[in-house]
mmCIF file of C-alpha atoms in Angstrom:
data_model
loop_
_atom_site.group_PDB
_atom_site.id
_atom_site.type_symbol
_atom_site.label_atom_id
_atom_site.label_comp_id
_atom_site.label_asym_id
_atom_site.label_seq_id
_atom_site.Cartn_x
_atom_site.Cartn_y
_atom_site.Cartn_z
ATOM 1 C CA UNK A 681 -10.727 8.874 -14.674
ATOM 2 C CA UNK A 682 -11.897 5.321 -15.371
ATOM 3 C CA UNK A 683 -11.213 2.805 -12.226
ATOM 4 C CA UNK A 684 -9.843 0.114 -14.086
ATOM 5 C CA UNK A 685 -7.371 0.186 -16.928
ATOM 6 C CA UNK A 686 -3.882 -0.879 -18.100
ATOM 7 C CA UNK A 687 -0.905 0.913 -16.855
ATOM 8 C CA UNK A 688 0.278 3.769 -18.805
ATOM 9 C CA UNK A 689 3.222 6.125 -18.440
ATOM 10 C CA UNK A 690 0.223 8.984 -19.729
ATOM 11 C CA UNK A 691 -1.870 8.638 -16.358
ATOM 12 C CA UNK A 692 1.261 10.230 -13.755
ATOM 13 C CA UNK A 693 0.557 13.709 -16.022
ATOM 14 C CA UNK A 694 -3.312 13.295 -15.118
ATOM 15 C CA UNK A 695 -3.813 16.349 -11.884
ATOM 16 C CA UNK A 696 -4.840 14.322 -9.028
ATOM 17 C CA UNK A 697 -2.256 11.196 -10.018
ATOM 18 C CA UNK A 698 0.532 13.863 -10.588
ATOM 19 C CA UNK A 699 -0.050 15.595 -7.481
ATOM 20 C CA UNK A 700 0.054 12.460 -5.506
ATOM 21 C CA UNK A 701 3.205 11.192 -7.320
ATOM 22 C CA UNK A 702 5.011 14.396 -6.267
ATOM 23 C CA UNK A 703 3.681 14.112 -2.564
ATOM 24 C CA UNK A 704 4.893 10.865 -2.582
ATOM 25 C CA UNK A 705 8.357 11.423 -3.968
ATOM 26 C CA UNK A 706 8.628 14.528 -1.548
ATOM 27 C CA UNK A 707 7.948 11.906 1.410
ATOM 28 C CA UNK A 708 9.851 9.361 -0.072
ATOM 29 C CA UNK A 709 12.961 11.544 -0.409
ATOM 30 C CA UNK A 710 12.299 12.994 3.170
ATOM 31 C CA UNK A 711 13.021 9.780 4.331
ATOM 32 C CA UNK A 712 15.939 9.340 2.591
ATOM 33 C CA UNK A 713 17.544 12.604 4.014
ATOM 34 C CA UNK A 714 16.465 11.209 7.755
ATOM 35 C CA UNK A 715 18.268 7.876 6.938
ATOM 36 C CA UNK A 716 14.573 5.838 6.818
ATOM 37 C CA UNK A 717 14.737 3.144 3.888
ATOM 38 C CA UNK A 718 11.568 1.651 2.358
ATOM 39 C CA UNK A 719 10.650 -1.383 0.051
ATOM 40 C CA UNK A 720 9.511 -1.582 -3.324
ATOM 41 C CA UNK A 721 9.030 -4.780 -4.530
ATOM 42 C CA UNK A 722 10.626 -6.772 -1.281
ATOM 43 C CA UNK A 723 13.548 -4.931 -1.633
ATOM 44 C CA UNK A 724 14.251 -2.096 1.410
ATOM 45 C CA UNK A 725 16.872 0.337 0.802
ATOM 46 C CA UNK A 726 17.381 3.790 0.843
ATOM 47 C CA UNK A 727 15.484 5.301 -2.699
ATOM 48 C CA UNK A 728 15.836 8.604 -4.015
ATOM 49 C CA UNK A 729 13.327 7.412 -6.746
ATOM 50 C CA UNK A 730 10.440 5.274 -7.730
ATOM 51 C CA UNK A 731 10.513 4.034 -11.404
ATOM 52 C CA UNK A 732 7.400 5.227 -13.087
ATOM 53 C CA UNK A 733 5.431 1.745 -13.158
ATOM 54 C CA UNK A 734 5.728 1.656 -9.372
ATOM 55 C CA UNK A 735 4.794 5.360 -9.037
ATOM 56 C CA UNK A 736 2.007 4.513 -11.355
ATOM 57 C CA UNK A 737 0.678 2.191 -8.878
ATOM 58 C CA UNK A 738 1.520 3.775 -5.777
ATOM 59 C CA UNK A 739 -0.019 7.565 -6.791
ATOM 60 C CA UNK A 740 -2.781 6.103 -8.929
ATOM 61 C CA UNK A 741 -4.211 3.836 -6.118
ATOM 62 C CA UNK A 742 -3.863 6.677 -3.657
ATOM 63 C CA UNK A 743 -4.889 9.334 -5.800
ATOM 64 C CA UNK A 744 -8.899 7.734 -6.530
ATOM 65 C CA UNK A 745 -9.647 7.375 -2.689
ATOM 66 C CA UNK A 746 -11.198 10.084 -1.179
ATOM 67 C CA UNK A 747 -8.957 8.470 2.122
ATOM 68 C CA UNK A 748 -9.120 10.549 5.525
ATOM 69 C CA UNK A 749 -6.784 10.218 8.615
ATOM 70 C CA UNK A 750 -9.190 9.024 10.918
ATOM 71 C CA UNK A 751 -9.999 5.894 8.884
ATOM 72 C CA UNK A 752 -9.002 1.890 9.054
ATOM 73 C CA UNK A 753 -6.542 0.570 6.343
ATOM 74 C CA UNK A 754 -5.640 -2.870 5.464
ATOM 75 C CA UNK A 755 -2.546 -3.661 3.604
ATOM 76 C CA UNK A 756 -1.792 -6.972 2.040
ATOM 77 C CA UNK A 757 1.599 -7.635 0.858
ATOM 78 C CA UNK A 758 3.288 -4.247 1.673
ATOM 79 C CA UNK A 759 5.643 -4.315 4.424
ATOM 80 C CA UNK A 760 7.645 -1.115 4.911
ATOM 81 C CA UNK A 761 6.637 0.210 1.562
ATOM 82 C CA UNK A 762 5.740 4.354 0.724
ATOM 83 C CA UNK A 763 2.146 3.884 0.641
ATOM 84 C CA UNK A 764 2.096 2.780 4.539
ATOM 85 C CA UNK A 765 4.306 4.608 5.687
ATOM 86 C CA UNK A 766 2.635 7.594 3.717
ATOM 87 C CA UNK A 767 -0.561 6.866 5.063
ATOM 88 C CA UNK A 768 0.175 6.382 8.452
ATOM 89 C CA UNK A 769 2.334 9.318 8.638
ATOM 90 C CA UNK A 770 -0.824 11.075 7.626
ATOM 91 C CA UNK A 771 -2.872 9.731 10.665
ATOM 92 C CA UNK A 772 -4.631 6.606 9.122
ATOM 93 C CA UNK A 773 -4.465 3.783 11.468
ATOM 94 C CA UNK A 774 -2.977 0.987 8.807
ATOM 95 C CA UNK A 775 -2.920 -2.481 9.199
ATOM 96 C CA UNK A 776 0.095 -4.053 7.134
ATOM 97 C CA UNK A 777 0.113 -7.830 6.649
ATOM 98 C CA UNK A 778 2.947 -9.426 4.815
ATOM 99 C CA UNK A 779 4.916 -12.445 5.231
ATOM 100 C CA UNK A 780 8.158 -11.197 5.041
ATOM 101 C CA UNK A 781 9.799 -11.026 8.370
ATOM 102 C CA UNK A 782 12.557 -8.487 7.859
ATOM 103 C CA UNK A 783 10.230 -6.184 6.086
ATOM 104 C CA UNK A 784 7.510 -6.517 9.102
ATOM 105 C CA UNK A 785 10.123 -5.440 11.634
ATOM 106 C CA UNK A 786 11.041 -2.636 9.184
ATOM 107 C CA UNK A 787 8.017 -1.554 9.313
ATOM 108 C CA UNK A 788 7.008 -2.359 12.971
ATOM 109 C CA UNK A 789 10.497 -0.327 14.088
ATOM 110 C CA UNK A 790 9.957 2.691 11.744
ATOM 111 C CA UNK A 791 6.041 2.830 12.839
ATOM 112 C CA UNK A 792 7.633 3.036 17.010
ATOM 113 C CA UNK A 793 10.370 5.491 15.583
ATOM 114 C CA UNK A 794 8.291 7.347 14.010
ATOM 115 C CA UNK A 795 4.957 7.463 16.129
ATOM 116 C CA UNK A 796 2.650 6.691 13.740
ATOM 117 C CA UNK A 797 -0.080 4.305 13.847
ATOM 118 C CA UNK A 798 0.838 1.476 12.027
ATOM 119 C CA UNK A 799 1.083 -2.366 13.063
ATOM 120 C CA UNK A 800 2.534 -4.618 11.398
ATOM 121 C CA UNK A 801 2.316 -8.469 11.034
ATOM 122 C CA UNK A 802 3.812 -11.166 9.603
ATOM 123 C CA UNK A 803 0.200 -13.131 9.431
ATOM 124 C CA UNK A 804 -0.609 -15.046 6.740
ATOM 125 C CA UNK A 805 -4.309 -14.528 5.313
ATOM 126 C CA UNK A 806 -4.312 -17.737 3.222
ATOM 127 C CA UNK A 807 -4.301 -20.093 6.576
ATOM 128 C CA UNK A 808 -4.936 -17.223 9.147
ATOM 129 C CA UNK A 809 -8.176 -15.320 7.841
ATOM 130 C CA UNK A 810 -9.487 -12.187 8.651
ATOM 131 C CA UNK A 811 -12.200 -12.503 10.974
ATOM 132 C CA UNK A 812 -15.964 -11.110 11.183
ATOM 133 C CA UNK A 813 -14.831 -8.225 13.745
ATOM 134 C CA UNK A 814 -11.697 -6.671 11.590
ATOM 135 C CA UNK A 815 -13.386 -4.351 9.360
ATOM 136 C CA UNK A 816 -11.466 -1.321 7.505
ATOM 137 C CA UNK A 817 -12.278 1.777 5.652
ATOM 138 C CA UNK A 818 -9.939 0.857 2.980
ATOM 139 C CA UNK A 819 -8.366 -2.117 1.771
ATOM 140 C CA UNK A 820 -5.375 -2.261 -0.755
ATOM 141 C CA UNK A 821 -2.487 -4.476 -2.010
ATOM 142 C CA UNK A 822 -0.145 -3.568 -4.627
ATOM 143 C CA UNK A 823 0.760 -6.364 -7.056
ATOM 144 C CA UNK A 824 0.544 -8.856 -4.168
ATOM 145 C CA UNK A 825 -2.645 -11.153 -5.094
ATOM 146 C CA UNK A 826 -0.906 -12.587 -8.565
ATOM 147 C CA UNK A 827 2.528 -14.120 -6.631
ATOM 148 C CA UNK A 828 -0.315 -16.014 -4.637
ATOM 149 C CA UNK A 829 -0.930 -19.815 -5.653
ATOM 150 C CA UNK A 830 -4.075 -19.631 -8.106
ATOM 151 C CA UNK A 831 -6.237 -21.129 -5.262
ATOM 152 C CA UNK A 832 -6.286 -18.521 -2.444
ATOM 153 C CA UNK A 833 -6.038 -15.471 -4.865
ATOM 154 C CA UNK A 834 -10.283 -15.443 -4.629
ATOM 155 C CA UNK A 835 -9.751 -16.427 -1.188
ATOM 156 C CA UNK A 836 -7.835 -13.369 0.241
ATOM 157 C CA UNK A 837 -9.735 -11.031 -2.371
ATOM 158 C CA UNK A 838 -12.610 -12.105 -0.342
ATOM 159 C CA UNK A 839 -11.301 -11.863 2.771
ATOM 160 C CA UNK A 840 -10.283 -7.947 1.918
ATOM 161 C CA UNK A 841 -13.507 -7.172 0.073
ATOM 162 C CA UNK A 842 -15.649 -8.360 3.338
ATOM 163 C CA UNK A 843 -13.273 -6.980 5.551
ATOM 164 C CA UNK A 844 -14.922 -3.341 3.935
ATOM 165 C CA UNK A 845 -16.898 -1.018 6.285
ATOM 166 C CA UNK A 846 -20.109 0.061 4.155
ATOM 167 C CA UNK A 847 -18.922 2.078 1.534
ATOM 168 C CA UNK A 848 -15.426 0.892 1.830
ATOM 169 C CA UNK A 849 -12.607 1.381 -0.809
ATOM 170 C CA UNK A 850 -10.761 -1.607 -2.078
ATOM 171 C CA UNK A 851 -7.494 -0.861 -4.132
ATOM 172 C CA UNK A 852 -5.845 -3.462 -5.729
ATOM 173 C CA UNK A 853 -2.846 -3.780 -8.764
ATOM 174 C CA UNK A 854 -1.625 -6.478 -10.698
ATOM 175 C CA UNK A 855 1.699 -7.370 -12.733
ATOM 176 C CA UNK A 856 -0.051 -9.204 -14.977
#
């Protein structure tokens, strides 16, 4: 399965994306039946699906990490979204920055709810970096970096890429 390509409908039927699609969906929709909302594209609500671009995203960059619950995740951009809030509910200890308030105390109230390690911040990487001692396992941010004036997009790629333990993952999508 190559690592970088455009998005097609074709890759959710691929085994390992497909499985993690329907894990996903399961989750997402367990949620829903517990009253828990999550966002997709800034937007929280209660979801009983995921349109397939989203999925796409979501299962793919899950899916091609070999990710295990005792590791360190950043997240850039993805307050109170399915991917951490999967991950964490799966033991990962995930680190979601994103400048939205309301989604940040989303998050921050569903991680106490819930018990699962997950802090959340409203910190903003492009005047607030990462420093030399916050290293993860795993970085990722779903079609975050592009909404990002042209001049920090290499700035907080950089900041996420040397974040990386040795042998880190770094999973990253783009709307365009």
């Amino acid at each position: 399965m190559p690592l970088n390509k455009t998005i097609s409908v074709a890759d959710l039927d691929e085994p390992a994306v497909k499985r993690q699609a329907d894990e996903l969906l399961r989750f997402g929709r367990g949620l829903l039946f517990r009253g828990q909302r999550f966002a997709v594209n800034g937007v929280s609500k209660p979801r009983w699906r995921i349109r397939w671009h989203k999925m796409w995203e979501y299962a793919r960059g899950l899916s091609l990490v070999p990710w295990k619950p005792s590791w360190r995740v950043i997240d850039f951009g993805g307050g109170a979204t399915l991917p951490v809030y999967f991950l964490a509910s799966r033991g990962l200890s995930v680190k979601s920055f994103d400048i939205d308030a309301a989604l940040t105390g989303e998050a921050r109230a569903t991680a106490a709810k819930k018990k699962w390690p997950l802090e959340a911040s409203t910190r903003d990487l492009t005047i607030d970096p990462l420093r030399d001692d916050e290293t993860f396992d795993w970085a990722m941010s779903f079609c975050v970096l592009e909404h990002l004036p042209r001049t920090q997009q290499l700035n907080v790629a950089r900041q996420l890429g040397r974040a990386l333990n040795p042998g880190g993952y770094l999973t990253v999508t783009f709307d365009f």
